[in-house]
Coordinates of C-alpha atoms and ligand atoms in Angstrom, one line a residue:
X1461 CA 112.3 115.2 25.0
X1462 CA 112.1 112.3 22.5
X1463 CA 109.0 110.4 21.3
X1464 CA 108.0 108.0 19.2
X1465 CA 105.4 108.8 16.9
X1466 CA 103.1 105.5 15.1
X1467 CA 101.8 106.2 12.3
X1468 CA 99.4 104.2 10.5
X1469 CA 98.2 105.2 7.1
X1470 CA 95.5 102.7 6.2
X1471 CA 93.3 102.8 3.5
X1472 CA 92.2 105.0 0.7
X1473 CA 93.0 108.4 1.3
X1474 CA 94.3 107.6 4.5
X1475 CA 98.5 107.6 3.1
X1476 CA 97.3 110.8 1.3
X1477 CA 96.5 112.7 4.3
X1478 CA 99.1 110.9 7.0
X1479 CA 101.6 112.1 4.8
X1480 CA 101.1 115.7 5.5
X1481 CA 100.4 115.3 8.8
X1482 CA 103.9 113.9 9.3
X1483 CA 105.8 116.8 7.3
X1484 CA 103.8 119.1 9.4
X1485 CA 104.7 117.4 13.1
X1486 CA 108.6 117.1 11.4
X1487 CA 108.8 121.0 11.2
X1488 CA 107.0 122.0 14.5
X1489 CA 109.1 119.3 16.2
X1490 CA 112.3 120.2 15.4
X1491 CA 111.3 123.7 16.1
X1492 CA 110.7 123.1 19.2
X1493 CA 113.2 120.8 20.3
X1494 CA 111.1 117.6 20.4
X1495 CA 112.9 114.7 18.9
X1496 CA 110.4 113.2 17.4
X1497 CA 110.8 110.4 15.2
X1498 CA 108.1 108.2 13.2
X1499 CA 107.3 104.4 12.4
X1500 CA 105.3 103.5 10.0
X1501 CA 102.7 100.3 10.4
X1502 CA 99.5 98.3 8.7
X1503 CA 96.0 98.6 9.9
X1504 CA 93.0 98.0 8.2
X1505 CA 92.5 96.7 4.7
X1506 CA 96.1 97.3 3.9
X1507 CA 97.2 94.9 6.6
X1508 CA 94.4 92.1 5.4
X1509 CA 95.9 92.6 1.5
X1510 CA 99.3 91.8 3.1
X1511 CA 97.9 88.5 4.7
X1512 CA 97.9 89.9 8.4
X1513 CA 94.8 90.4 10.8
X1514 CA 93.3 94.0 10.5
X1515 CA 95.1 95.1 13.6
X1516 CA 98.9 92.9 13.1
X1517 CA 100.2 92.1 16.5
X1518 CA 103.6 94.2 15.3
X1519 CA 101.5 97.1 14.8
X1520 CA 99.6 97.1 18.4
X1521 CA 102.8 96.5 19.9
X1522 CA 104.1 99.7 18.2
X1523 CA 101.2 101.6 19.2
X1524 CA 101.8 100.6 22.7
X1525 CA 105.1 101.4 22.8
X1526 CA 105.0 104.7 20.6
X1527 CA 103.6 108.8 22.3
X1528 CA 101.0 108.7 20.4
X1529 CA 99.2 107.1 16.9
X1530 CA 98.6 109.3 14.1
X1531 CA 96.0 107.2 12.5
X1532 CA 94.7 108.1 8.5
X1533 CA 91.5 105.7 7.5
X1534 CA 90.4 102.2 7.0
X1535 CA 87.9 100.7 5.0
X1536 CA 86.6 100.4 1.3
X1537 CA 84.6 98.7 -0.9
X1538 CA 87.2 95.9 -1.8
X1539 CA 87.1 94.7 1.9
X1540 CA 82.8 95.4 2.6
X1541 CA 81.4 91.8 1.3
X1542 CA 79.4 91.5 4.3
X1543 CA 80.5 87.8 4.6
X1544 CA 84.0 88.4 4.5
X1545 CA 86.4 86.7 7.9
X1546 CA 88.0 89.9 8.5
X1547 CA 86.7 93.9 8.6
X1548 CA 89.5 96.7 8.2
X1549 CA 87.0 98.3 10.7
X1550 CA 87.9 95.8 13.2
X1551 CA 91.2 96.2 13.0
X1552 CA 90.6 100.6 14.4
X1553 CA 88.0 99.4 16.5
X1554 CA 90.8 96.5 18.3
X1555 CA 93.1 99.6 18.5
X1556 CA 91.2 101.7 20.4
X1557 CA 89.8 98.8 23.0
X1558 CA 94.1 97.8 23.2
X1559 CA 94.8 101.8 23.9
X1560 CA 92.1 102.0 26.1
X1561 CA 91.7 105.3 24.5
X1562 CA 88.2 105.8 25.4
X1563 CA 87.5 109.5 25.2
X1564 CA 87.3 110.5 21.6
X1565 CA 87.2 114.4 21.0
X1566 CA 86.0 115.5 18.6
X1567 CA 85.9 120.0 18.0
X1568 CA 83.5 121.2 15.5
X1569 CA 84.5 125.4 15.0
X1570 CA 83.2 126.5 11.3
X1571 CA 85.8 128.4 9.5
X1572 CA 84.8 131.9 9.0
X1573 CA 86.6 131.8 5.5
X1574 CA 84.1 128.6 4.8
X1575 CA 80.7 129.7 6.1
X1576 CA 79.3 129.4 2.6
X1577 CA 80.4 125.3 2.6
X1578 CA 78.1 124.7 4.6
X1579 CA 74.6 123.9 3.5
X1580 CA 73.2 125.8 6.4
X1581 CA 72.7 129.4 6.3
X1582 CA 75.8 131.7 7.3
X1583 CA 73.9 133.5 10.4
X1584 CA 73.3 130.0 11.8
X1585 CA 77.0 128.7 11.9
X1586 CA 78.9 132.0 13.0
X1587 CA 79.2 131.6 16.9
X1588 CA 79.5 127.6 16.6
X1589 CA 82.2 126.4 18.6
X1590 CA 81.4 122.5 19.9
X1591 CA 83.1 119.9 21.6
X1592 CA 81.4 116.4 21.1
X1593 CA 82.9 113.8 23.2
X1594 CA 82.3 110.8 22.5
X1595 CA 82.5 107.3 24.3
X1596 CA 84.3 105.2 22.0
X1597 CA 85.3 101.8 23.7
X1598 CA 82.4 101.0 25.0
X1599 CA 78.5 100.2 23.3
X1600 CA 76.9 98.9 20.9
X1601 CA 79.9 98.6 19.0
X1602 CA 81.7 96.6 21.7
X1603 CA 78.8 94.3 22.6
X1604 CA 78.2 90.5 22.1
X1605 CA 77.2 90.4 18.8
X1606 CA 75.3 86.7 17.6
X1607 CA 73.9 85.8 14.0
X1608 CA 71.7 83.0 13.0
X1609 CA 70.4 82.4 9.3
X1610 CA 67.3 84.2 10.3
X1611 CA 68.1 86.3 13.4
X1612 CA 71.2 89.4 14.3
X1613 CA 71.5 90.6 17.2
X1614 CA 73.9 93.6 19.1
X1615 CA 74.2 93.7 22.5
X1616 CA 74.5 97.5 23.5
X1617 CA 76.1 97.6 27.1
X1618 CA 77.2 100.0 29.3
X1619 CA 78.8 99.7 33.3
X1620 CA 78.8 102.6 35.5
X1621 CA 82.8 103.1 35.3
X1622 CA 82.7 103.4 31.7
X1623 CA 80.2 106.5 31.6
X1624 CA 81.9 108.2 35.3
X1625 CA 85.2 108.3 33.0
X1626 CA 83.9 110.0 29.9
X1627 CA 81.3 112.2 32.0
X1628 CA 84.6 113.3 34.1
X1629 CA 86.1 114.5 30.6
X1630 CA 83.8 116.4 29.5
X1631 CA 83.4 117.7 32.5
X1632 CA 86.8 118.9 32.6
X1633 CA 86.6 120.3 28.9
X1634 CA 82.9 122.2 29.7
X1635 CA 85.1 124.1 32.7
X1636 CA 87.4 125.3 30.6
X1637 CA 84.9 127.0 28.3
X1638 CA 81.3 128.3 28.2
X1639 CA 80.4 125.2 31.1
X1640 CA 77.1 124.1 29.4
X1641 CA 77.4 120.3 28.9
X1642 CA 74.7 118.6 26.6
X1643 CA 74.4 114.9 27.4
X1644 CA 72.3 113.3 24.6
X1645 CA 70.9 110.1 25.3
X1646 CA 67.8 107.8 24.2
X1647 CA 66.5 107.8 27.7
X1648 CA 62.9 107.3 26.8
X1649 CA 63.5 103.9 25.1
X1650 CA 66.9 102.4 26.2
X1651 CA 67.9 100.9 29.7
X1652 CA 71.6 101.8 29.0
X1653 CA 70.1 105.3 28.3
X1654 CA 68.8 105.5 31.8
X1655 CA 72.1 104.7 33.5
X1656 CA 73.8 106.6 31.7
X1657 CA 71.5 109.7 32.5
X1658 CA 71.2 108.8 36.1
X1659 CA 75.1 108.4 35.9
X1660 CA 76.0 111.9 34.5
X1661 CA 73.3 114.2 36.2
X1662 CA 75.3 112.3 39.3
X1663 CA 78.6 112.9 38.8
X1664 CA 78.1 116.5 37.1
X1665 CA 76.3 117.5 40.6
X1666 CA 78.9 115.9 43.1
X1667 CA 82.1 117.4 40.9
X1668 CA 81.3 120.0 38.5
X1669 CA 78.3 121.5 40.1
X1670 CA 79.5 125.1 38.5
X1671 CA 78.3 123.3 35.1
X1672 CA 74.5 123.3 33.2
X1673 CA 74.0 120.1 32.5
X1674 CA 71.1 119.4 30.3
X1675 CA 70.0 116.1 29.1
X1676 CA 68.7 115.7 25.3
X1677 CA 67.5 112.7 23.3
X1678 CA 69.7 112.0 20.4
X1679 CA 66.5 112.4 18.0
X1680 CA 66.3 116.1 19.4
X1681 CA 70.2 116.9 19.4
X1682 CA 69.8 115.8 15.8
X1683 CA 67.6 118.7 14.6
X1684 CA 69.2 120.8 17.3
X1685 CA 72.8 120.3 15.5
X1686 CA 70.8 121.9 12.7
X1687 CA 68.2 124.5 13.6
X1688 CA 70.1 125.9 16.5
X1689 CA 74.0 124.9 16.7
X1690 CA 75.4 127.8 18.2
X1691 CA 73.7 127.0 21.6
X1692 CA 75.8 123.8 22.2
X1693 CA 78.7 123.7 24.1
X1694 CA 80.2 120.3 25.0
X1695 CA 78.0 117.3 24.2
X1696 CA 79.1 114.1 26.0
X1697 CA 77.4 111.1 24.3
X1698 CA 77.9 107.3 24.2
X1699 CA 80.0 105.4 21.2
X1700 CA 77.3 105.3 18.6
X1701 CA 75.4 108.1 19.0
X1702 CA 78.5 110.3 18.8
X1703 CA 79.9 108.9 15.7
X1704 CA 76.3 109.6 13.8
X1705 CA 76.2 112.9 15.2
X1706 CA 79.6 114.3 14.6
X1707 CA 79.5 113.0 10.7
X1708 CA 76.0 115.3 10.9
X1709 CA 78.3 118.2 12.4
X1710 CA 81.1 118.4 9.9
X1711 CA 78.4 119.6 7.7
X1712 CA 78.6 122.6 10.0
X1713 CA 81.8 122.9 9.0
X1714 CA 81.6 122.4 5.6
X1715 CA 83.5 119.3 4.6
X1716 CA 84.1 115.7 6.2
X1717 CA 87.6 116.6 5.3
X1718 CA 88.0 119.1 8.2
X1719 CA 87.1 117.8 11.7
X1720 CA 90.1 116.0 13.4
X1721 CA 90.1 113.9 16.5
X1722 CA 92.0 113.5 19.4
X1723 CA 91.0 109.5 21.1
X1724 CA 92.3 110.0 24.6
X1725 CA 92.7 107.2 28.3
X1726 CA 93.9 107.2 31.2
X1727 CA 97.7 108.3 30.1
X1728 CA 98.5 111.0 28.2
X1729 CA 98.7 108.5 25.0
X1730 CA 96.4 109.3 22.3
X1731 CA 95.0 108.4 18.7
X1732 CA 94.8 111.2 16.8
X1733 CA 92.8 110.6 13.2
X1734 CA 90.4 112.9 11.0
X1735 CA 86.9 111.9 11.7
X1736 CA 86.4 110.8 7.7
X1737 CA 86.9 107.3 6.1
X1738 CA 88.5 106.3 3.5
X1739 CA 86.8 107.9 0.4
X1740 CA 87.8 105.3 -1.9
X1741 CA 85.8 107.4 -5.0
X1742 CA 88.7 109.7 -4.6
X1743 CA 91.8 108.0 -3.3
X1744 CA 95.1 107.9 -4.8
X1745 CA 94.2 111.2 -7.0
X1746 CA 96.1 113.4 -4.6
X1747 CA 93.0 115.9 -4.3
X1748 CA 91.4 114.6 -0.9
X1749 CA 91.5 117.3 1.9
X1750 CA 94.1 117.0 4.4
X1751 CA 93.1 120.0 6.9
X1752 CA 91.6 117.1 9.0
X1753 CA 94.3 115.0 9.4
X1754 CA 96.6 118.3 9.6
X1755 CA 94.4 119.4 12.7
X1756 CA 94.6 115.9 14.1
X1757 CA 98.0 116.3 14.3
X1758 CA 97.7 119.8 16.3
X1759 CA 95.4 117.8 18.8
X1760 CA 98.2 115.4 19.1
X1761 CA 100.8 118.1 20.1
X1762 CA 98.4 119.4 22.6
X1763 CA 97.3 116.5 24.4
X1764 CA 100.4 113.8 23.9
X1765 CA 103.5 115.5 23.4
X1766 CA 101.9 118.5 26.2
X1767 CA 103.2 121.4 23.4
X1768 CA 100.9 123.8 23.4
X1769 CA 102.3 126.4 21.2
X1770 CA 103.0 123.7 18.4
X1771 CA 99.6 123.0 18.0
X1772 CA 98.3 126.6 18.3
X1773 CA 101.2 126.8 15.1
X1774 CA 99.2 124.5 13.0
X1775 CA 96.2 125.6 13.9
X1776 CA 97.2 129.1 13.0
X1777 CA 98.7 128.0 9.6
X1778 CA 95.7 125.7 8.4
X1779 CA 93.6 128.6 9.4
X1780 CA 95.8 130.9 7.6
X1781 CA 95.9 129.1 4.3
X1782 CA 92.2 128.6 3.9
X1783 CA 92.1 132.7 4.9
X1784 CA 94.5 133.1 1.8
X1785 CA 91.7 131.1 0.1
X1786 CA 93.4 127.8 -1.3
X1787 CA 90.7 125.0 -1.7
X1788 CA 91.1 121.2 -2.1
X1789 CA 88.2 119.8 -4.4
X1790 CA 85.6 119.5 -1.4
X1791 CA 85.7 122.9 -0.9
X1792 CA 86.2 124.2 -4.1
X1793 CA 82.2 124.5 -5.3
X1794 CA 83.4 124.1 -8.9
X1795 CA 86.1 126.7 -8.6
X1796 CA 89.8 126.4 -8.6
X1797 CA 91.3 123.7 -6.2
X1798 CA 94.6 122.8 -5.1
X1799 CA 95.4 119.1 -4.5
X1800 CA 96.7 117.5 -1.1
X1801 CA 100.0 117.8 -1.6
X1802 CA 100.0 121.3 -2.2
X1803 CA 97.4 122.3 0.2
X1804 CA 100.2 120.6 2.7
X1805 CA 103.2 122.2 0.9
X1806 CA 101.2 126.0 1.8
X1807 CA 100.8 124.8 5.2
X1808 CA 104.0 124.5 5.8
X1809 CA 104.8 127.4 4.0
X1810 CA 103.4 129.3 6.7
X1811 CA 104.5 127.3 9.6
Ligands
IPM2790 C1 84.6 107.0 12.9 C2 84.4 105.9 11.9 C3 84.5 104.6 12.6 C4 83.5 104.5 13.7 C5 84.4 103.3 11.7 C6 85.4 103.4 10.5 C7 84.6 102.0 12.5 O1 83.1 106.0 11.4 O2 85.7 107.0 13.4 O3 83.7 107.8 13.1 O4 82.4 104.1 13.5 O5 83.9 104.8 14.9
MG2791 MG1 82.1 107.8 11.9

């Protein structure tokens, strides 16, 4: 089998940690016999320094053509004036509506080696093992937005369709683990909180009535996530709610620089990309963390490419090199650190 891999490194750290990624997929490929060859394109604030929109018309039509997108970061403070034409942001947030990838997965698992990262107490984080999925095409962040010298506003919409498809998926994932699915909402306040409530206490009784679904408002989950994290299972939330509250969990973890995504549709095309940004107070010093990207990249042999084993591999060999006690910076607390490149270079050492 052959497939084309996109791969777009962005901004800030983002060509730091693709680039491990990629040596990573080139030896599990190859090993097992999957042909996989890369092209490289510009999103973000890299494609808006090289005169092109944020998402360049070549690179969506790569991404359409290619088995899946490994995706770094975009953003930074060069491209943040706030009255600036174009966004890096825009240019992810384009990708994902063209993809239609609009199940973004997003595992949070604490490392045993890195229960003291965390700034919770080690008895609290030993038995976490979540699986937030977000909605991520849809919301707030997709709404009519309007602006007058005196007035903003953003439309937050959601239709019926949209919250059936991403209910269904994590429906799917909660069967294949402990079944308890968390659907956090802000039901008390918001109409589109009330669908989407009515919606999934629906669909979770007509097809997955084996699951517990319990609804919780996002201010709840919030302290939840914190006093009690071990007791979640698979949260299914909408766009924005699920991007605050996963930044919240990688502190279960340890490090932004650990959780990776896998942005799934209809297809078995995905957009795989760590859940960081582009932490342009430490980009281009070869010291950012690339275990999220790295794990990104597992994701993406398990759900694109359908190779199960190569992503158990990497998995196993991130997991391995953190057991052996190598640290980038994040991790480090002031001790000895290794830099990206060599965090990679053990990876693969293993693999
Ligand atoms: C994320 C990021 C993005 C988001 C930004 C960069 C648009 O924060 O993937 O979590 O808000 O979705
Ligand atoms: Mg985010």
């Amino acid at each position: 089998m052959a497939a084309l891999i996109a791969v777009l490194p962005g901004d800030g750290i983002g060509p730091e940690v693709t680039r491990e990624a990629q040596r990573v997929l080139e030896v599990v490929g190859e090993r097992h016999g999957l042909e996989l060859t890369f092209e490289e394109a510009l999103i973000g604030g890299a494609a808006i320094d090289a005169g092109h929109p944020p998402l360049p018309a070549e690179t969506a039509e790569l991404c359409a053509r290619a088995a899946a997108v490994l995706l770094g970061a975009v953003g930074g403070p060069k491209w943040s004036d706030p009255g600036a034409a174009q966004r890096p942001e825009q240019g992810l947030l384009d990708l994902r509506a063209t993809l239609g990838v609009y199940a973004n997965l997003r595992p949070v698992r604490p490392h045993p080696a890195l229960l003291a990262a965390s700034p919770l107490r080690p008895e609290l984080l030993a038995d976490v093992d979540i699986m937030v999925v977000r909605e991520l095409t849809g919301g707030i962040y997709f709404g009519r937005k309007t602006r007058s010298e005196s007035v903003a506003t953003d439309e937050c919409r959601y239709a019926v369709e949209e919250i059936e498809r991403i209910v269904r998926m994590a429906g799917r994932l909660a069967q294949t683990r402990q079944r308890r699915l968390v659907s956090v909402d802000k039901a008390n306040v918001l109409e589109t909180s009330r669908l989407w409530r009515e919606v999934t206490t629906r669909v979770v009784a007509e097809e997955f009535p084996e699951l517990t679904l319990e609804h919780m408002l996002v201010d709840a989950a919030a302290m939840h996530l914190l006093s009690r994290p071990a007791s979640f299972d698979v949260i299914v939330t909408e766009n924005m709610f699920g991007d605050i509250l996963t930044d919240e969990a990688s502190m279960l973890a340890g490090s932004m620089g650990l959780l990776p995504s896998a942005s799934l549709g209809e297809d078995g095309r995905g957009l795989y990309e760590p859940i960081h940004g582009s932490a342009p107070d430490i980009a281009g010093q070869g010291i950012a963390n690339p275990c999220a990207t790295l794990l990104s990249a597992a994701l993406l042999m398990r759900h694109s490419l359908d190779c199960e084993p190569a992503a158990r591999e990497i998995e196993a060999a991130v997991s391995a090199v953190l057991d052996a006690g190598l640290r980038t910076a994040d991790l480090a607390r002031g001790g000895e650190s290794v830099g990206t490149r060599a965090f990679g270079d053990a990876v693969l050492a293993r693999l």
